[in-house]
Short mmCIF file of C-alpha atoms and ligand atoms in Angstrom, two decimals:
data_model
loop_
_atom_site.label_atom_id
_atom_site.label_comp_id
_atom_site.label_asym_id
_atom_site.label_seq_id
_atom_site.Cartn_x
_atom_site.Cartn_y
_atom_site.Cartn_z
CA UNK A 1 55.37 -5.15 86.63
CA UNK A 2 57.58 -6.20 83.77
CA UNK A 3 57.04 -9.93 83.57
CA UNK A 4 53.37 -10.79 83.05
CA UNK A 5 53.95 -14.35 84.28
CA UNK A 6 55.68 -13.28 87.49
CA UNK A 7 53.64 -14.00 90.64
CA UNK A 8 52.07 -10.95 92.29
CA UNK A 9 54.35 -9.28 94.82
CA UNK A 10 52.93 -9.00 98.34
CA UNK A 11 54.66 -6.67 100.80
CA UNK A 12 54.53 -8.09 104.33
CA UNK A 13 54.84 -5.71 107.29
CA UNK A 14 54.32 -7.40 110.65
CA UNK A 15 54.83 -4.29 112.78
CA UNK A 16 54.57 -4.63 116.57
CA UNK A 17 52.77 -6.66 119.23
CA UNK A 18 50.51 -9.42 117.96
CA UNK A 19 51.22 -8.23 114.40
CA UNK A 20 54.32 -10.43 114.71
CA UNK A 21 52.11 -13.44 115.47
CA UNK A 22 49.06 -13.01 113.25
CA UNK A 23 50.78 -11.80 110.07
CA UNK A 24 53.01 -14.92 109.75
CA UNK A 25 49.86 -17.02 110.21
CA UNK A 26 48.16 -15.20 107.32
CA UNK A 27 51.28 -15.58 105.15
CA UNK A 28 51.15 -19.35 105.66
CA UNK A 29 47.55 -19.28 104.51
CA UNK A 30 48.45 -17.23 101.43
CA UNK A 31 51.24 -19.69 100.60
CA UNK A 32 48.67 -22.48 100.74
CA UNK A 33 46.25 -20.89 98.24
CA UNK A 34 48.42 -19.34 95.55
CA UNK A 35 51.73 -18.42 94.02
CA UNK A 36 52.88 -15.11 95.47
CA UNK A 37 56.26 -13.42 95.88
CA UNK A 38 56.57 -12.10 99.44
CA UNK A 39 58.78 -9.13 100.33
CA UNK A 40 59.17 -8.39 104.04
CA UNK A 41 59.67 -4.93 105.45
CA UNK A 42 59.91 -3.32 108.87
CA UNK A 43 57.82 -0.63 110.53
CA UNK A 44 56.60 0.33 113.99
CA UNK A 45 57.96 0.92 117.49
CA UNK A 46 60.74 -1.67 117.31
CA UNK A 47 61.88 -0.23 113.97
CA UNK A 48 61.86 3.27 115.48
CA UNK A 49 64.09 2.08 118.33
CA UNK A 50 66.51 0.36 115.98
CA UNK A 51 66.69 2.81 113.09
CA UNK A 52 65.34 6.11 114.41
CA UNK A 53 62.39 5.92 111.99
CA UNK A 54 59.04 4.21 112.51
CA UNK A 55 58.51 3.94 108.77
CA UNK A 56 61.78 3.62 106.81
CA UNK A 57 61.71 4.86 103.20
CA UNK A 58 62.32 1.28 101.93
CA UNK A 59 59.10 0.14 103.61
CA UNK A 60 57.09 3.05 102.21
CA UNK A 61 58.51 2.47 98.72
CA UNK A 62 57.80 -1.26 98.88
CA UNK A 63 54.15 -0.66 99.82
CA UNK A 64 53.90 1.95 97.06
CA UNK A 65 55.15 -0.49 94.42
CA UNK A 66 54.00 -3.97 95.53
CA UNK A 67 50.79 -5.38 94.10
CA UNK A 68 49.34 -5.53 97.62
CA UNK A 69 50.50 -5.12 101.22
CA UNK A 70 49.66 -7.20 104.28
CA UNK A 71 50.11 -5.21 107.48
CA UNK A 72 49.80 -6.22 111.14
CA UNK A 73 49.75 -3.36 113.64
CA UNK A 74 51.97 -0.62 115.02
CA UNK A 75 52.10 0.48 118.66
CA UNK A 76 52.80 4.04 119.87
CA UNK A 77 54.06 4.96 116.42
CA UNK A 78 50.82 3.93 114.69
CA UNK A 79 50.01 7.41 113.36
CA UNK A 80 53.49 7.67 111.81
CA UNK A 81 53.17 4.26 110.21
CA UNK A 82 49.66 3.49 109.09
CA UNK A 83 48.65 6.95 107.86
CA UNK A 84 51.63 7.23 105.47
CA UNK A 85 51.23 3.58 104.43
CA UNK A 86 47.59 4.17 103.49
CA UNK A 87 48.81 7.12 101.46
CA UNK A 88 51.61 5.02 99.88
CA UNK A 89 49.04 2.68 98.36
CA UNK A 90 46.81 5.62 97.38
CA UNK A 91 43.98 4.40 99.56
CA UNK A 92 40.85 6.51 99.74
CA UNK A 93 38.52 4.05 101.46
CA UNK A 94 38.87 1.54 104.27
CA UNK A 95 36.46 -1.37 103.82
CA UNK A 96 35.57 -2.99 107.17
CA UNK A 97 33.13 -5.89 107.13
CA UNK A 98 31.72 -6.79 110.55
CA UNK A 99 29.64 -9.95 110.59
CA UNK A 100 28.76 -12.59 113.11
CA UNK A 101 29.85 -16.19 112.48
CA UNK A 102 28.01 -19.39 113.14
CA UNK A 103 29.28 -20.96 116.33
CA UNK A 104 30.84 -17.78 117.74
CA UNK A 105 29.15 -16.30 120.77
CA UNK A 106 28.01 -12.86 119.61
CA UNK A 107 25.96 -10.18 121.37
CA UNK A 108 24.06 -9.73 118.09
CA UNK A 109 24.35 -12.87 115.95
CA UNK A 110 22.25 -11.25 113.21
CA UNK A 111 24.92 -8.58 112.55
CA UNK A 112 26.11 -8.33 108.94
CA UNK A 113 27.57 -4.88 108.27
CA UNK A 114 30.17 -3.35 106.02
CA UNK A 115 31.68 0.01 106.96
CA UNK A 116 33.11 2.11 104.14
CA UNK A 117 35.33 4.54 105.99
CA UNK A 118 36.73 7.67 104.37
CA UNK A 119 40.48 7.18 104.48
CA UNK A 120 42.25 10.43 103.58
CA UNK A 121 40.84 13.34 105.54
CA UNK A 122 38.50 14.35 108.36
CA UNK A 123 39.96 14.70 111.85
CA UNK A 124 42.41 11.88 111.09
CA UNK A 125 44.30 14.05 108.63
CA UNK A 126 45.88 15.44 111.77
CA UNK A 127 46.11 19.22 111.34
CA UNK A 128 46.67 19.69 115.05
CA UNK A 129 48.16 22.67 116.82
CA UNK A 130 49.01 23.75 120.34
CA UNK A 131 47.99 27.42 120.42
CA UNK A 132 49.12 28.08 123.97
CA UNK A 133 50.18 25.91 126.90
CA UNK A 134 46.57 25.10 127.63
CA UNK A 135 44.71 25.39 124.33
CA UNK A 136 44.95 22.86 121.49
CA UNK A 137 43.16 22.90 118.14
CA UNK A 138 42.40 20.53 115.33
CA UNK A 139 41.48 21.59 111.81
CA UNK A 140 39.20 19.15 110.07
CA UNK A 141 39.30 19.11 106.29
CA UNK A 142 36.49 17.68 104.18
CA UNK A 143 36.63 18.01 100.41
CA UNK A 144 34.00 17.45 97.78
CA UNK A 145 36.47 15.42 95.71
CA UNK A 146 37.26 12.89 98.46
CA UNK A 147 33.59 12.64 99.43
CA UNK A 148 32.59 12.08 95.80
CA UNK A 149 35.23 9.40 95.31
CA UNK A 150 33.94 7.59 98.40
CA UNK A 151 30.37 7.96 97.11
CA UNK A 152 31.39 6.49 93.74
CA UNK A 153 33.08 3.59 95.46
CA UNK A 154 30.04 2.97 97.68
CA UNK A 155 27.74 2.91 94.62
CA UNK A 156 30.00 0.43 92.82
CA UNK A 157 30.43 -1.68 95.96
CA UNK A 158 26.70 -2.13 96.58
CA UNK A 159 26.01 -2.79 92.88
CA UNK A 160 28.74 -5.43 92.60
CA UNK A 161 27.71 -7.22 95.77
CA UNK A 162 23.96 -7.07 95.42
CA UNK A 163 23.20 -4.79 98.38
CA UNK A 164 20.00 -2.73 98.26
CA UNK A 165 21.81 0.52 98.85
CA UNK A 166 23.76 2.18 101.65
CA UNK A 167 23.41 4.43 104.68
CA UNK A 168 25.48 7.57 105.24
CA UNK A 169 26.36 8.11 108.91
CA UNK A 170 27.04 11.77 109.70
CA UNK A 171 26.59 14.55 112.23
CA UNK A 172 25.62 17.32 109.83
CA UNK A 173 23.09 18.77 112.27
CA UNK A 174 26.06 20.05 114.30
CA UNK A 175 29.00 20.03 111.87
CA UNK A 176 26.95 21.65 109.13
CA UNK A 177 29.86 22.61 106.90
CA UNK A 178 32.10 19.54 107.06
CA UNK A 179 29.66 16.69 107.61
CA UNK A 180 27.10 18.59 105.54
CA UNK A 181 29.43 18.60 102.55
CA UNK A 182 30.31 14.95 103.15
CA UNK A 183 26.69 13.81 103.41
CA UNK A 184 25.37 15.90 100.53
CA UNK A 185 28.17 14.90 98.15
CA UNK A 186 27.83 11.17 98.86
CA UNK A 187 24.03 11.38 98.51
CA UNK A 188 24.30 13.33 95.24
CA UNK A 189 26.55 10.62 93.81
CA UNK A 190 24.01 7.95 94.81
CA UNK A 191 21.21 9.90 93.21
CA UNK A 192 23.20 10.45 90.02
CA UNK A 193 23.78 6.71 89.74
CA UNK A 194 20.31 5.64 90.80
CA UNK A 195 21.51 3.91 94.00
CA UNK A 196 19.28 3.93 97.09
CA UNK A 197 20.91 5.81 99.95
CA UNK A 198 19.60 7.02 103.27
CA UNK A 199 21.21 8.84 106.17
CA UNK A 200 21.52 8.40 109.92
CA UNK A 201 22.99 10.61 112.63
CA UNK A 202 26.10 8.78 113.79
CA UNK A 203 25.19 8.96 117.48
CA UNK A 204 21.73 7.55 116.80
CA UNK A 205 23.39 4.88 114.67
CA UNK A 206 25.48 3.77 117.66
CA UNK A 207 22.34 3.02 119.65
CA UNK A 208 20.24 1.63 116.83
CA UNK A 209 22.94 -0.75 115.59
CA UNK A 210 23.25 -2.25 119.08
CA UNK A 211 19.50 -2.71 119.45
CA UNK A 212 18.77 -3.92 115.93
CA UNK A 213 21.76 -4.34 113.60
CA UNK A 214 19.64 -5.93 110.88
CA UNK A 215 18.27 -2.55 109.82
CA UNK A 216 21.73 -1.63 108.48
CA UNK A 217 23.94 -3.09 105.76
CA UNK A 218 26.58 -0.94 104.06
CA UNK A 219 27.42 2.15 106.14
CA UNK A 220 29.42 5.03 104.66
CA UNK A 221 31.26 7.05 107.31
CA UNK A 222 33.68 9.91 107.78
CA UNK A 223 37.13 8.78 108.87
CA UNK A 224 36.96 8.91 112.70
CA UNK A 225 33.33 7.79 112.86
CA UNK A 226 34.22 4.75 110.74
CA UNK A 227 37.01 3.89 113.14
CA UNK A 228 34.87 4.12 116.26
CA UNK A 229 31.69 2.57 114.86
CA UNK A 230 33.50 -0.44 113.40
CA UNK A 231 35.13 -1.16 116.77
CA UNK A 232 31.64 -0.94 118.26
CA UNK A 233 30.43 -3.45 115.69
CA UNK A 234 33.32 -5.74 116.65
CA UNK A 235 31.76 -5.86 120.09
CA UNK A 236 28.46 -7.01 118.59
CA UNK A 237 30.00 -9.94 116.71
CA UNK A 238 32.41 -11.37 119.27
CA UNK A 239 35.49 -9.20 119.39
CA UNK A 240 38.25 -7.47 117.50
CA UNK A 241 39.95 -10.74 116.61
CA UNK A 242 37.36 -11.26 113.86
CA UNK A 243 37.39 -8.01 111.86
CA UNK A 244 39.46 -7.68 108.69
CA UNK A 245 39.94 -4.53 106.65
CA UNK A 246 41.04 -3.41 103.22
CA UNK A 247 42.55 -0.01 102.49
CA UNK A 248 41.58 0.28 98.86
CA UNK A 249 43.34 2.48 96.32
CA UNK A 250 43.01 2.81 92.55
CA UNK A 251 45.95 0.52 91.77
CA UNK A 252 46.72 -1.42 94.93
CA UNK A 253 45.60 -1.94 98.48
CA UNK A 254 46.82 -2.48 102.02
CA UNK A 255 45.14 -5.16 104.09
CA UNK A 256 45.17 -5.23 107.88
CA UNK A 257 43.12 -6.43 110.84
CA UNK A 258 40.96 -3.76 112.49
CA UNK A 259 42.61 -4.50 115.84
CA UNK A 260 45.87 -3.04 117.08
CA UNK A 261 48.92 -4.49 118.78
CA UNK A 262 46.95 -5.98 121.72
CA UNK A 263 49.78 -5.39 124.22
CA UNK A 264 47.90 -7.36 126.91
CA UNK A 265 48.31 -10.65 125.01
CA UNK A 266 51.30 -9.93 122.75
CA UNK A 267 54.07 -12.52 122.82
CA UNK A 268 51.89 -15.21 124.39
CA UNK A 269 51.02 -17.00 121.16
CA UNK A 270 47.27 -16.82 121.79
CA UNK A 271 46.18 -13.99 119.46
CA UNK A 272 43.25 -14.82 117.23
CA UNK A 273 44.62 -14.87 113.66
CA UNK A 274 41.15 -14.78 112.04
CA UNK A 275 41.03 -11.02 111.41
CA UNK A 276 44.36 -11.06 109.62
CA UNK A 277 43.62 -14.26 107.68
CA UNK A 278 40.31 -12.73 106.57
CA UNK A 279 42.26 -9.60 105.55
CA UNK A 280 44.44 -11.90 103.42
CA UNK A 281 41.24 -13.17 101.77
CA UNK A 282 40.37 -9.58 100.84
CA UNK A 283 43.94 -9.17 99.58
CA UNK A 284 43.81 -12.08 97.13
CA UNK A 285 40.41 -10.87 95.91
CA UNK A 286 42.00 -7.50 95.15
CA UNK A 287 44.50 -9.38 92.97
CA UNK A 288 41.57 -10.88 91.06
CA UNK A 289 41.69 -14.30 92.76
CA UNK A 290 38.12 -14.52 94.02
CA UNK A 291 38.34 -18.28 94.22
CA UNK A 292 41.27 -18.23 96.66
CA UNK A 293 39.45 -15.57 98.69
CA UNK A 294 36.35 -17.73 98.96
CA UNK A 295 38.44 -20.75 99.96
CA UNK A 296 40.17 -18.83 102.75
CA UNK A 297 36.89 -17.42 104.03
CA UNK A 298 35.22 -20.80 104.09
CA UNK A 299 38.17 -22.40 105.90
CA UNK A 300 38.07 -19.66 108.58
CA UNK A 301 34.29 -19.99 108.91
CA UNK A 302 34.65 -23.74 109.37
CA UNK A 303 37.22 -23.32 112.12
CA UNK A 304 35.17 -20.61 113.84
CA UNK A 305 32.17 -22.88 113.86
CA UNK A 306 33.84 -26.15 114.95
CA UNK A 307 36.96 -24.89 116.77
CA UNK A 308 39.71 -24.82 117.86
CA UNK A 309 39.29 -21.35 119.37
CA UNK A 310 41.60 -18.81 120.91
CA UNK A 311 40.86 -17.42 124.42
CA UNK A 312 39.14 -14.25 123.11
CA UNK A 313 36.43 -16.56 121.72
CA UNK A 314 36.23 -18.60 124.91
CA UNK A 315 38.63 -21.36 123.85
CA UNK A 316 42.11 -22.44 124.92
CA UNK A 317 43.80 -22.85 121.55
CA UNK A 318 46.94 -21.06 120.45
CA UNK A 319 47.47 -18.99 117.31
CA UNK A 320 49.46 -21.95 115.95
CA UNK A 321 46.62 -24.43 116.53
CA UNK A 322 44.00 -22.20 114.93
CA UNK A 323 46.27 -21.54 111.94
CA UNK A 324 46.93 -25.27 111.53
CA UNK A 325 43.18 -25.93 111.62
CA UNK A 326 42.63 -23.35 108.86
CA UNK A 327 45.47 -24.85 106.81
CA UNK A 328 44.04 -28.35 107.29
CA UNK A 329 40.69 -27.18 105.92
CA UNK A 330 42.38 -25.58 102.93
P1 ATP B 1 46.55 -0.43 120.07
O1 ATP B 1 46.87 0.89 120.67
O2 ATP B 1 47.71 -1.04 119.33
O3 ATP B 1 45.26 -0.43 119.28
P2 ATP B 1 45.00 -1.60 122.18
O4 ATP B 1 45.40 -1.70 123.60
O5 ATP B 1 43.94 -0.64 121.78
O6 ATP B 1 46.32 -1.40 121.32
P3 ATP B 1 43.81 -3.56 120.51
O7 ATP B 1 44.73 -4.34 119.67
O8 ATP B 1 43.03 -2.49 119.85
O9 ATP B 1 44.61 -3.05 121.75
O10 ATP B 1 42.87 -4.60 121.26
C1 ATP B 1 41.87 -4.23 122.18
C2 ATP B 1 41.50 -5.46 122.99
O11 ATP B 1 41.07 -6.52 122.10
C3 ATP B 1 42.65 -6.05 123.78
O12 ATP B 1 42.18 -6.51 125.02
C4 ATP B 1 43.13 -7.19 122.96
O13 ATP B 1 43.72 -8.23 123.69
C5 ATP B 1 41.88 -7.67 122.24
N1 ATP B 1 42.28 -8.17 120.91
C6 ATP B 1 42.55 -7.41 119.82
N2 ATP B 1 42.91 -8.17 118.79
C7 ATP B 1 42.87 -9.45 119.21
C8 ATP B 1 43.17 -10.70 118.59
N3 ATP B 1 43.57 -10.78 117.32
N4 ATP B 1 43.03 -11.81 119.33
C9 ATP B 1 42.62 -11.75 120.61
N5 ATP B 1 42.34 -10.61 121.24
C10 ATP B 1 42.46 -9.46 120.57
MG1 MG B 2 43.07 -0.24 119.78
#
């Protein structure tokens, strides 16, 4: 942007359901750690009802031009909102860390995983057809270029963060063409760069990660597998309220909790804001402010370990109380 001294612009899209509760909490946290210019925009089911469009052009354009976007969740219209928004920021990978926190009851407290989910193609690209009244089809596209870009990112990610290497989850024994191309391209990139990489069948991964998550670290997945397996990992660490994500592009990113609109608790003021606040930590890191990211993370970790806690983590606190506790620690 023109003025080098101007604060970074952050697009803020609350969306629907608990997005309207957890995104404002994360914005308060961002205000506490840095100087940012916020620009709010609408998207989701309520926007569709009001304007006839789930994702107005102004919202798309804002995400495409802002330095970073913080997004909550969209309900029924999710596919019409989040898929184009990921494209607006040019995202090719969705980074989803799933780790257990001290003090939080977790099925597998030793879990410390990062999913690198392909973000542009696979079955999520949505080439669906209804051939006849009772036959539907889906065309799945996998390209060498997208697989290679993900492989490059995975190699850089593990090198920058000191991981030993990564694991590619796939089902190339059945989907020989598509998952075969995906697996082979990612592995070739690792070999070219001298990064250790191994592979696992995604169904076997689902079992093995539940029994012994410590054998895995960074897991590179096709689009749908990354979605499903990261939700599974949320179950190992204490729930969806804890998992942040970053949709990373070359120039900018979009940051959102892994969870959705949580209609069962929406409007009650008890949603766990941790996932979205941790997404905000990833956002400031993408702007180069690693220090602010570390401060946010440590404040959230402190609150998770000493409380207060929202009901999903066995407590009775509200979103407001948890947010205030994070702000107090900051
Ligand atoms: P959507 O279609 O928007 O994804 P969903 O019904 O799948 O809606 P999710 O948001 O994915 O709902 O949540 C699944 C479950 O996890 C729900 O029971 C929800 O209450 C719980 N949950 C998700 N996020 C949170 C959160 N931030 N705090 C507390 N509970 C949460
Ligand atoms: Mg869901």
